[in-house]
Short mmCIF file of C-alpha atoms in Angstrom, two decimals:
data_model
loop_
_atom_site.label_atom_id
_atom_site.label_comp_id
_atom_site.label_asym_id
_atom_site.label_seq_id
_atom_site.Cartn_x
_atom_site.Cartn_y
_atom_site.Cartn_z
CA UNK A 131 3.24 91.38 -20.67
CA UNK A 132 0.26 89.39 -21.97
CA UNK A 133 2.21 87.53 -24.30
CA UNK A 134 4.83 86.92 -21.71
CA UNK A 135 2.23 85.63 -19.57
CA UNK A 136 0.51 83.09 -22.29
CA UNK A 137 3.77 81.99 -23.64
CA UNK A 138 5.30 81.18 -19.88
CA UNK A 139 1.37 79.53 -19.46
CA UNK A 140 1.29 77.34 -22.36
CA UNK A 141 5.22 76.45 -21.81
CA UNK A 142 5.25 75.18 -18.17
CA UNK A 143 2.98 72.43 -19.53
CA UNK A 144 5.68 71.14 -21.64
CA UNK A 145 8.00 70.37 -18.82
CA UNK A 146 5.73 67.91 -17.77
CA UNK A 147 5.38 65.04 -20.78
CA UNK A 148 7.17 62.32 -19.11
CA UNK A 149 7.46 58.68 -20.79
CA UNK A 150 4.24 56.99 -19.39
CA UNK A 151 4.82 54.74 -16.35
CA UNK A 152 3.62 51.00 -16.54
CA UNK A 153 5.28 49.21 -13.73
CA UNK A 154 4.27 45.56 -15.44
CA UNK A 155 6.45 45.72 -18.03
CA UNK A 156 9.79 43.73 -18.47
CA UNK A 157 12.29 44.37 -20.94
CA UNK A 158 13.88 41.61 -22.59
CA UNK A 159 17.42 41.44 -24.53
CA UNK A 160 18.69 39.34 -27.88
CA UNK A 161 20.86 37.48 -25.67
CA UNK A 162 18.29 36.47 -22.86
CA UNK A 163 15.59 35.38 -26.00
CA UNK A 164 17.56 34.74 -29.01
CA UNK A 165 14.98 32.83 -31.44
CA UNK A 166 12.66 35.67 -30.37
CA UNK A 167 14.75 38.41 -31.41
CA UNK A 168 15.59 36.90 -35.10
CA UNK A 169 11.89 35.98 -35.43
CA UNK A 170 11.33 39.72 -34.96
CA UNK A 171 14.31 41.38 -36.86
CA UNK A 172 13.49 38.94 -39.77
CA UNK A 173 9.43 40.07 -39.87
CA UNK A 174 10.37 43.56 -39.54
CA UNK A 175 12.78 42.69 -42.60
CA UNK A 176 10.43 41.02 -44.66
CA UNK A 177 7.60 43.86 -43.89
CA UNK A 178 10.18 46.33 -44.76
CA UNK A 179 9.69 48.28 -41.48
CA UNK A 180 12.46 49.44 -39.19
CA UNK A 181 13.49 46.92 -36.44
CA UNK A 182 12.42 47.74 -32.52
CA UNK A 183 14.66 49.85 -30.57
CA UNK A 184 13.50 48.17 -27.58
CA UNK A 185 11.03 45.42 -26.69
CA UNK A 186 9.14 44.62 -23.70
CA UNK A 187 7.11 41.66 -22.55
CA UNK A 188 3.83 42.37 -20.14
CA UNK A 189 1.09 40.08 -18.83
CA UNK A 190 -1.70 42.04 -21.13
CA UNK A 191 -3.62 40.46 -24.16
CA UNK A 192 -1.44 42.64 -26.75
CA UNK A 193 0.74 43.11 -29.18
CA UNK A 194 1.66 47.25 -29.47
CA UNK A 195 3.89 50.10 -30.89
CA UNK A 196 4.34 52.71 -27.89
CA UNK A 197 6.96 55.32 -27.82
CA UNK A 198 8.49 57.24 -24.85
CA UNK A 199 7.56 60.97 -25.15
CA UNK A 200 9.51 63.54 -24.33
CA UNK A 201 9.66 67.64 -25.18
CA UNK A 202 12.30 66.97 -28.20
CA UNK A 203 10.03 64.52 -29.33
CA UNK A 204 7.66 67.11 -30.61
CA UNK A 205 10.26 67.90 -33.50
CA UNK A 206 12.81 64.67 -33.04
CA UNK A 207 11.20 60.99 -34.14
CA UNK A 208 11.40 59.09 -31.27
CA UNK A 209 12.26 55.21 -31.92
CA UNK A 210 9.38 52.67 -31.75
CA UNK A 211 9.24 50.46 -28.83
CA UNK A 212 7.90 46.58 -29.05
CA UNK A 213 5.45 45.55 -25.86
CA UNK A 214 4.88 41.82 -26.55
CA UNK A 215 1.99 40.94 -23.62
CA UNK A 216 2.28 37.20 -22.51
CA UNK A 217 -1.53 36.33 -22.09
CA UNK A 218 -1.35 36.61 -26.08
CA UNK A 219 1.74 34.78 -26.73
CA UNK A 220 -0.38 32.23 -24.34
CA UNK A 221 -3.51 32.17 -26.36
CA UNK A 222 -2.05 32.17 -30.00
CA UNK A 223 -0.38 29.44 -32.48
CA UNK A 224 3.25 30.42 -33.94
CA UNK A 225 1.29 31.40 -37.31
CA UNK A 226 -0.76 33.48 -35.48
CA UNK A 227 1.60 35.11 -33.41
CA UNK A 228 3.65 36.27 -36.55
CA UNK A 229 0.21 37.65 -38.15
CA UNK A 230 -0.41 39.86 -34.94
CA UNK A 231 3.23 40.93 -35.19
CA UNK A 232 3.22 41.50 -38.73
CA UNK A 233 0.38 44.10 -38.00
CA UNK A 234 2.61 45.67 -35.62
CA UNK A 235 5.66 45.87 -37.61
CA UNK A 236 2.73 47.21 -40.28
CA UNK A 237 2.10 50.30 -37.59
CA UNK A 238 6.02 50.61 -37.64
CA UNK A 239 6.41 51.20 -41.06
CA UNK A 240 3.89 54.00 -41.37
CA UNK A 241 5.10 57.06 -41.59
CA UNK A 242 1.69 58.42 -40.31
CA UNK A 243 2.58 57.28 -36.59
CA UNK A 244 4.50 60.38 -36.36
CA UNK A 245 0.91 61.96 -35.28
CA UNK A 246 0.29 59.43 -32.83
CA UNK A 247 3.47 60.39 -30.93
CA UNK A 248 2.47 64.66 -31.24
CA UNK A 249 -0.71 63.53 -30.26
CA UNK A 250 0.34 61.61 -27.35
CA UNK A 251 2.73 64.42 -26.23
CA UNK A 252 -0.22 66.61 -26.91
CA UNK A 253 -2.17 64.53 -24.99
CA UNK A 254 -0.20 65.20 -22.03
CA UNK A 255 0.37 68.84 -22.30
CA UNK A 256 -3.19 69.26 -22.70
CA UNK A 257 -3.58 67.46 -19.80
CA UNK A 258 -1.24 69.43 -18.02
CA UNK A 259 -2.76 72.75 -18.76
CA UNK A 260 -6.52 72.04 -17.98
CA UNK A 261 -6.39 69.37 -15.33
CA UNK A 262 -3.44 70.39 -13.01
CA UNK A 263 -3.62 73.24 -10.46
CA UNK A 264 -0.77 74.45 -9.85
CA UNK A 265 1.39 77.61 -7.86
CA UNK A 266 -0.55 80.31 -10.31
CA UNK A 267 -3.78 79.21 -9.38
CA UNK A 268 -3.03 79.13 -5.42
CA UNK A 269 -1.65 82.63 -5.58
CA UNK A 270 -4.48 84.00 -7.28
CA UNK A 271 -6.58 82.08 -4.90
CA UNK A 272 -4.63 83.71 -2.52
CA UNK A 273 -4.62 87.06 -3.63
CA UNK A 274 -8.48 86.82 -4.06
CA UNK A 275 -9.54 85.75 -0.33
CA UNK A 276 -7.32 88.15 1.06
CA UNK A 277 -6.65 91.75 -0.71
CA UNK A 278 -10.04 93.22 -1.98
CA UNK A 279 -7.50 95.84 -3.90
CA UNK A 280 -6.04 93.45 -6.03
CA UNK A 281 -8.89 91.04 -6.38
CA UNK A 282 -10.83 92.03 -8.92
CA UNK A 283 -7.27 91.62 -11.20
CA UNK A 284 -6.78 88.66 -10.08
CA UNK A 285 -10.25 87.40 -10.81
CA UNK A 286 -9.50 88.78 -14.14
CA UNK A 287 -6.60 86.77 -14.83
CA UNK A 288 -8.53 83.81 -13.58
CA UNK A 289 -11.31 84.46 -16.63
CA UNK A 290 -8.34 84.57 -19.18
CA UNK A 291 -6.84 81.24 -17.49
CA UNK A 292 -10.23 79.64 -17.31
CA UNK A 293 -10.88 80.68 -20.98
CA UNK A 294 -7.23 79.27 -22.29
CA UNK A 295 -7.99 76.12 -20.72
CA UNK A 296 -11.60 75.66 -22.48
CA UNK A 297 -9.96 76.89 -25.31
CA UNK A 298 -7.22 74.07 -25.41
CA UNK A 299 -9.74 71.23 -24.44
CA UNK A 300 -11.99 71.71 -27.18
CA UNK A 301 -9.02 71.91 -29.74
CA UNK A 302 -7.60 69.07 -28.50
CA UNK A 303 -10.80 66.70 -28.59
CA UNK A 304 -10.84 67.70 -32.29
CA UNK A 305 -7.52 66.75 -32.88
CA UNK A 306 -8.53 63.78 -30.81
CA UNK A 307 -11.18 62.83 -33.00
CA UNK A 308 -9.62 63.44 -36.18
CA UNK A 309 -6.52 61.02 -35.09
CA UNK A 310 -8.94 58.22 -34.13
CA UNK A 311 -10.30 58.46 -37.45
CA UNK A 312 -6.95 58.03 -39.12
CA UNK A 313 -6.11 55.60 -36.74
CA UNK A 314 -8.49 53.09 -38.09
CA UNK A 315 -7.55 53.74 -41.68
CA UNK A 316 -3.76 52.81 -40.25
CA UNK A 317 -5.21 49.57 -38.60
CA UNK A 318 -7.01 48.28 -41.78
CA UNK A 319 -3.22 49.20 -43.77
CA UNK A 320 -1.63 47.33 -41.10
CA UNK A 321 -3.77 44.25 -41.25
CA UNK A 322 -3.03 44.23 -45.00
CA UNK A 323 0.69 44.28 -44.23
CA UNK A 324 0.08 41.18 -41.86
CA UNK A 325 -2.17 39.70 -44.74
CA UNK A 326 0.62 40.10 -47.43
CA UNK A 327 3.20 38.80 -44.96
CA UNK A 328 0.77 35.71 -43.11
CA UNK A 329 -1.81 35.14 -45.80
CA UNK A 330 -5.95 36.14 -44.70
CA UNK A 331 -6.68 33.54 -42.30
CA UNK A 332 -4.01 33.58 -39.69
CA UNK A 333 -4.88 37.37 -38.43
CA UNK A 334 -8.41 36.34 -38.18
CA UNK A 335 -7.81 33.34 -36.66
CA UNK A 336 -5.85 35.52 -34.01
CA UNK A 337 -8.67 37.71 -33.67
CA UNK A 338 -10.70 35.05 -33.17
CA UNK A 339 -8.92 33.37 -30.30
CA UNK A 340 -8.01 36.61 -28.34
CA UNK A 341 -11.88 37.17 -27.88
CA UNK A 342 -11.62 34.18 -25.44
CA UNK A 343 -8.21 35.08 -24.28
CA UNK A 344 -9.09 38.59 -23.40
CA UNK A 345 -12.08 37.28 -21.02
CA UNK A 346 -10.22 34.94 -19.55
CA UNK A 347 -7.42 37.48 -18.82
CA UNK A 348 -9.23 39.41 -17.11
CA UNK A 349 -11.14 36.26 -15.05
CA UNK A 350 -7.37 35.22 -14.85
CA UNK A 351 -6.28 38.92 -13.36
CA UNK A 352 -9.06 38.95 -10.74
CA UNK A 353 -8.52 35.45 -9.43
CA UNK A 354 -4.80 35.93 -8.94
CA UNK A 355 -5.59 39.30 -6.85
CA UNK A 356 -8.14 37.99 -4.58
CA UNK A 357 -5.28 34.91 -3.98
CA UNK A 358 -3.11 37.80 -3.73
CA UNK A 359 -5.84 39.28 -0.11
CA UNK A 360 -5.95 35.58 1.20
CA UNK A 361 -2.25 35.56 1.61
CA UNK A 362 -1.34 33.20 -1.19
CA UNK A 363 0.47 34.66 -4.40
CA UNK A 364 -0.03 32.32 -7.69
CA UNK A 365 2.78 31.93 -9.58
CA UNK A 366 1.67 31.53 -13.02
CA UNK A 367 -1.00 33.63 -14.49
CA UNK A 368 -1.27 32.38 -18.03
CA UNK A 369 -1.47 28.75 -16.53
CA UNK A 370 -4.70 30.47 -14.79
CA UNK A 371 -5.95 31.64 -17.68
CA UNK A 372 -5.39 28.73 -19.66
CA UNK A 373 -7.69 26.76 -17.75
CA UNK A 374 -10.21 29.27 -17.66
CA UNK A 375 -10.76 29.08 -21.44
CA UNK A 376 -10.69 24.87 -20.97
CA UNK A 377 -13.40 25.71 -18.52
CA UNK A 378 -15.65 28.49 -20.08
CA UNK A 379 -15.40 25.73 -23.24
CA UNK A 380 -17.15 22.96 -20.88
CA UNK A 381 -19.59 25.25 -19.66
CA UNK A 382 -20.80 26.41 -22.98
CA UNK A 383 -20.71 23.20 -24.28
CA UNK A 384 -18.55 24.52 -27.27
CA UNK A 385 -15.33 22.35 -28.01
CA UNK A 386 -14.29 25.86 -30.55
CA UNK A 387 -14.24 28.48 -27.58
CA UNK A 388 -10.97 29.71 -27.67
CA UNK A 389 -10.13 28.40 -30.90
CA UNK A 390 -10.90 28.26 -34.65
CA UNK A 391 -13.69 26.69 -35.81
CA UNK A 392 -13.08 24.17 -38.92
CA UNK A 393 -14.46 25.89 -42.20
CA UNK A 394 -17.16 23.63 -43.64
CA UNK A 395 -15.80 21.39 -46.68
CA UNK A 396 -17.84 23.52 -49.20
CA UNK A 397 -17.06 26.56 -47.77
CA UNK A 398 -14.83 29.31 -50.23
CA UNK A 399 -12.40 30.51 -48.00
CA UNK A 400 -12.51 33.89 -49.57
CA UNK A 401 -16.26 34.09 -48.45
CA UNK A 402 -16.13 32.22 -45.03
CA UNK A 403 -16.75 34.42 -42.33
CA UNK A 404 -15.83 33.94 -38.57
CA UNK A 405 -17.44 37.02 -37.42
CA UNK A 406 -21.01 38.09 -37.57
CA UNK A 407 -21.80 42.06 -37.88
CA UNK A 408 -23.70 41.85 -34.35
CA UNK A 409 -21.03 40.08 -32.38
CA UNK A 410 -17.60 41.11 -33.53
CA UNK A 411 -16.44 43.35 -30.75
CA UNK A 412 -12.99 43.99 -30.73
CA UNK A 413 -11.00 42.65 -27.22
CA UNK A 414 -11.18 44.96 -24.18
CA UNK A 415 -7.92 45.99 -24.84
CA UNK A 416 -8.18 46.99 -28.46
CA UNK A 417 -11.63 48.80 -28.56
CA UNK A 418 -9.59 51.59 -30.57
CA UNK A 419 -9.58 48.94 -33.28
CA UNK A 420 -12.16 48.71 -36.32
CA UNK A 421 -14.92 46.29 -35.17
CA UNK A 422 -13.53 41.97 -36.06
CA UNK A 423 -16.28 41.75 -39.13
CA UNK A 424 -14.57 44.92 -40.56
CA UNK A 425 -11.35 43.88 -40.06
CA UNK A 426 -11.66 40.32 -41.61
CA UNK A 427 -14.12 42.03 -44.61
CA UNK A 428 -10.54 43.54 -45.22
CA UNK A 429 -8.37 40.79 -44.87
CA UNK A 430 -10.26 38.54 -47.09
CA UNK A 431 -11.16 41.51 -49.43
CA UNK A 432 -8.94 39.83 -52.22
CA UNK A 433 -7.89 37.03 -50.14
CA UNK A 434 -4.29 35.21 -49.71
CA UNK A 435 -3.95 31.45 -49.25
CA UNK A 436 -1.40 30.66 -47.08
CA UNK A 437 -0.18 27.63 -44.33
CA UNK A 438 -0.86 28.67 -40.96
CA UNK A 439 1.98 27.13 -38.40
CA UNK A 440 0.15 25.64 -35.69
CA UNK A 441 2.71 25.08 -32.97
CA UNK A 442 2.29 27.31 -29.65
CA UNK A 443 3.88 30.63 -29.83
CA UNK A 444 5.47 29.80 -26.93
CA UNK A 445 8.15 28.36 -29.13
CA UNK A 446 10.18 31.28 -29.92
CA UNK A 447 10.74 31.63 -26.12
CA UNK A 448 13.49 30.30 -24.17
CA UNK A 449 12.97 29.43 -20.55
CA UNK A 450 9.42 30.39 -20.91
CA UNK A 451 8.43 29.05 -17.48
CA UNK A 452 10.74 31.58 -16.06
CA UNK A 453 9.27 34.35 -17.77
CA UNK A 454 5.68 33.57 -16.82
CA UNK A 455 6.59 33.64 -13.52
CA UNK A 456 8.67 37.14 -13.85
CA UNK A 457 5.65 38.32 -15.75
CA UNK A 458 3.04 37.56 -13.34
CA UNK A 459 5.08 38.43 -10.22
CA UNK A 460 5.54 42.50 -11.84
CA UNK A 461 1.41 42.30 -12.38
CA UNK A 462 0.83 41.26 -8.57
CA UNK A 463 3.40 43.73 -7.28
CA UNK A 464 4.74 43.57 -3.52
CA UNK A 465 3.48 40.81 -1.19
CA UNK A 466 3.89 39.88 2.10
CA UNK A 467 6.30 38.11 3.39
CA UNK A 468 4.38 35.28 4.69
CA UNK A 469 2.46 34.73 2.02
CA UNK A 470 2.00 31.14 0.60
CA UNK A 471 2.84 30.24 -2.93
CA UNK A 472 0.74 28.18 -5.62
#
């Protein structure tokens, strides 16, 4: 009976991984983004890493590899999914576009992601177990308000329910901890892949830019949503946040916010360094990343000349205007029907 009880415990949890829901995301199709879709099966190609099942544009500052967990996907691979967010594409040259990619395609080629998907189903069955209350708890709630016979049992059962669940919490923030620590080993193999693929300076170029992007994202994000209270929806986010980099760049007096700074004519490019050790913090969104100095100490570890394309990313995209405006409308989500577009 106690084993019957633990096992039917520990089971119900599973039940409840669900793909994670993230109502801001778009998916997009060869045939509505052609040019996009060989651009990415020909990097995946070239980086010898299996090609997207599907891919998905958002307004975020990233590039990522998510999956969409399910029970069988404790035991069956699930296939790699491609979010593309637009307020990178919006921020980024074509060169360093296909360096941020080439990372990702990187992560897809590792066969050491298969712990980031148990660990993300763990995550949620973990979850599931010590967070949610659910018909067990009310009826020994129940039982132990209203039949002093039967209470002390059930306030037994409650100690060996309490105890599972501190049990499972601090097991899982081991396992937690352990796969951050591979997960920045996989980020500096990645970056190599993107290195091998792009050359040294386009990925830390990228990571260079995206510090400006990610600020004025979020700037971006916030003005849009107070518009958003005052009745008037904006139709264009990354057209906000474009002009908030041109702006923060007046303000600071700095014509190379948001951009790459020339390397000095003397300068070894295998040396030069964009990043100091005090002020290289990864972008809000990727502060599961290495620190930047680490990253480009890697890159330019035993470094790789190479052309970086500097036409906008937006290139690769057909009817981009359309897409912005797709983009931001999913971010801002329902709005009244008066309201007054800009």
């Amino acid at each position: 009976a106690g084993c019957a009880f633990l096992a039917a415990f520990m089971l119900k949890a599973v039940a409840f991984v669900r793909p994670p829901r993230v109502d801001d995301r778009i998916e997009i199709h060869a045939h509505e983004q052609p040019e996009l879709f060989r651009f990415l099966y020909r990097l995946a190609d070239e980086a010898g890493a299996p090609r997207p099942h599907r891919v998905f544009v958002s307004p975020r500052v990233n590039a990522a590899v998510f999956y969409e967990p399910t029970p069988m996907n404790l035991a069956i691979p699930s296939r790699k999914n491609l979010e593309i967010g637009l307020g990178l594409v919006n921020s980024l040259s074509l060169g360093e576009f296909r360096a941020v990619l080439a990372h990702e395609f990187g992560h897809f080629a590792q066969r050491a992601m298969a712990v980031g998907r148990w660990v993300c189903a763990a995550q949620q069955i973990a979850a599931q177990l010590v967070a949610r209350r659910d018909r067990l708890d009310a009826v020994l709630d129940r039982i132990v308000r209203r039949d002093v016979r039967l209470a002390w049992p059930a306030a037994l059962v409650r100690v060996v329910v309490w105890s599972i669940r501190a049990l499972v919490d601090t097991m899982f923030r081991v396992v937690l901890a352990m796969q951050r620590a591979l997960s920045r080993e996989m980020e500096f193999d990645a970056d190599l892949v993107a290195v091998s693929l792009t050359g040294s300076d386009a990925l830390v170029h990228a990571l260079h830019r995206l510090e400006a992007a990610d600020d004025a994202w979020q700037r971006a994000v916030g003005f849009v949503m107070n518009e958003k209270s005052q009745g008037r929806v904006v139709r264009d986010l990354f057209e906000i946040q474009t002009g908030i980099v041109a702006q923060l760049a007046r303000l600071l007096d700095d014509p190379h916010y948001g951009a790459t700074p020339p390397r000095g004519a003397h300068a070894e490019p295998g040396s030069h360094r964009l990043f100091d050790v005090g002020l290289a913090r990864p972008p809000q969104m990727w502060l599961s990343h290495p620190c930047n100095h680490e990253r480009e100490a890697n890159a330019k570890r035993r470094y790789v000349a190479a052309p970086v394309d500097e036409r906008p990313a937006w290139t690769l995209f057909e009817q981009a205007a359309g897409l912005r405006a797709r983009v931001t409308a999913a971010l801002i989500g329902d709005v009244p029907p008066e309201a007054t577009p800009h």
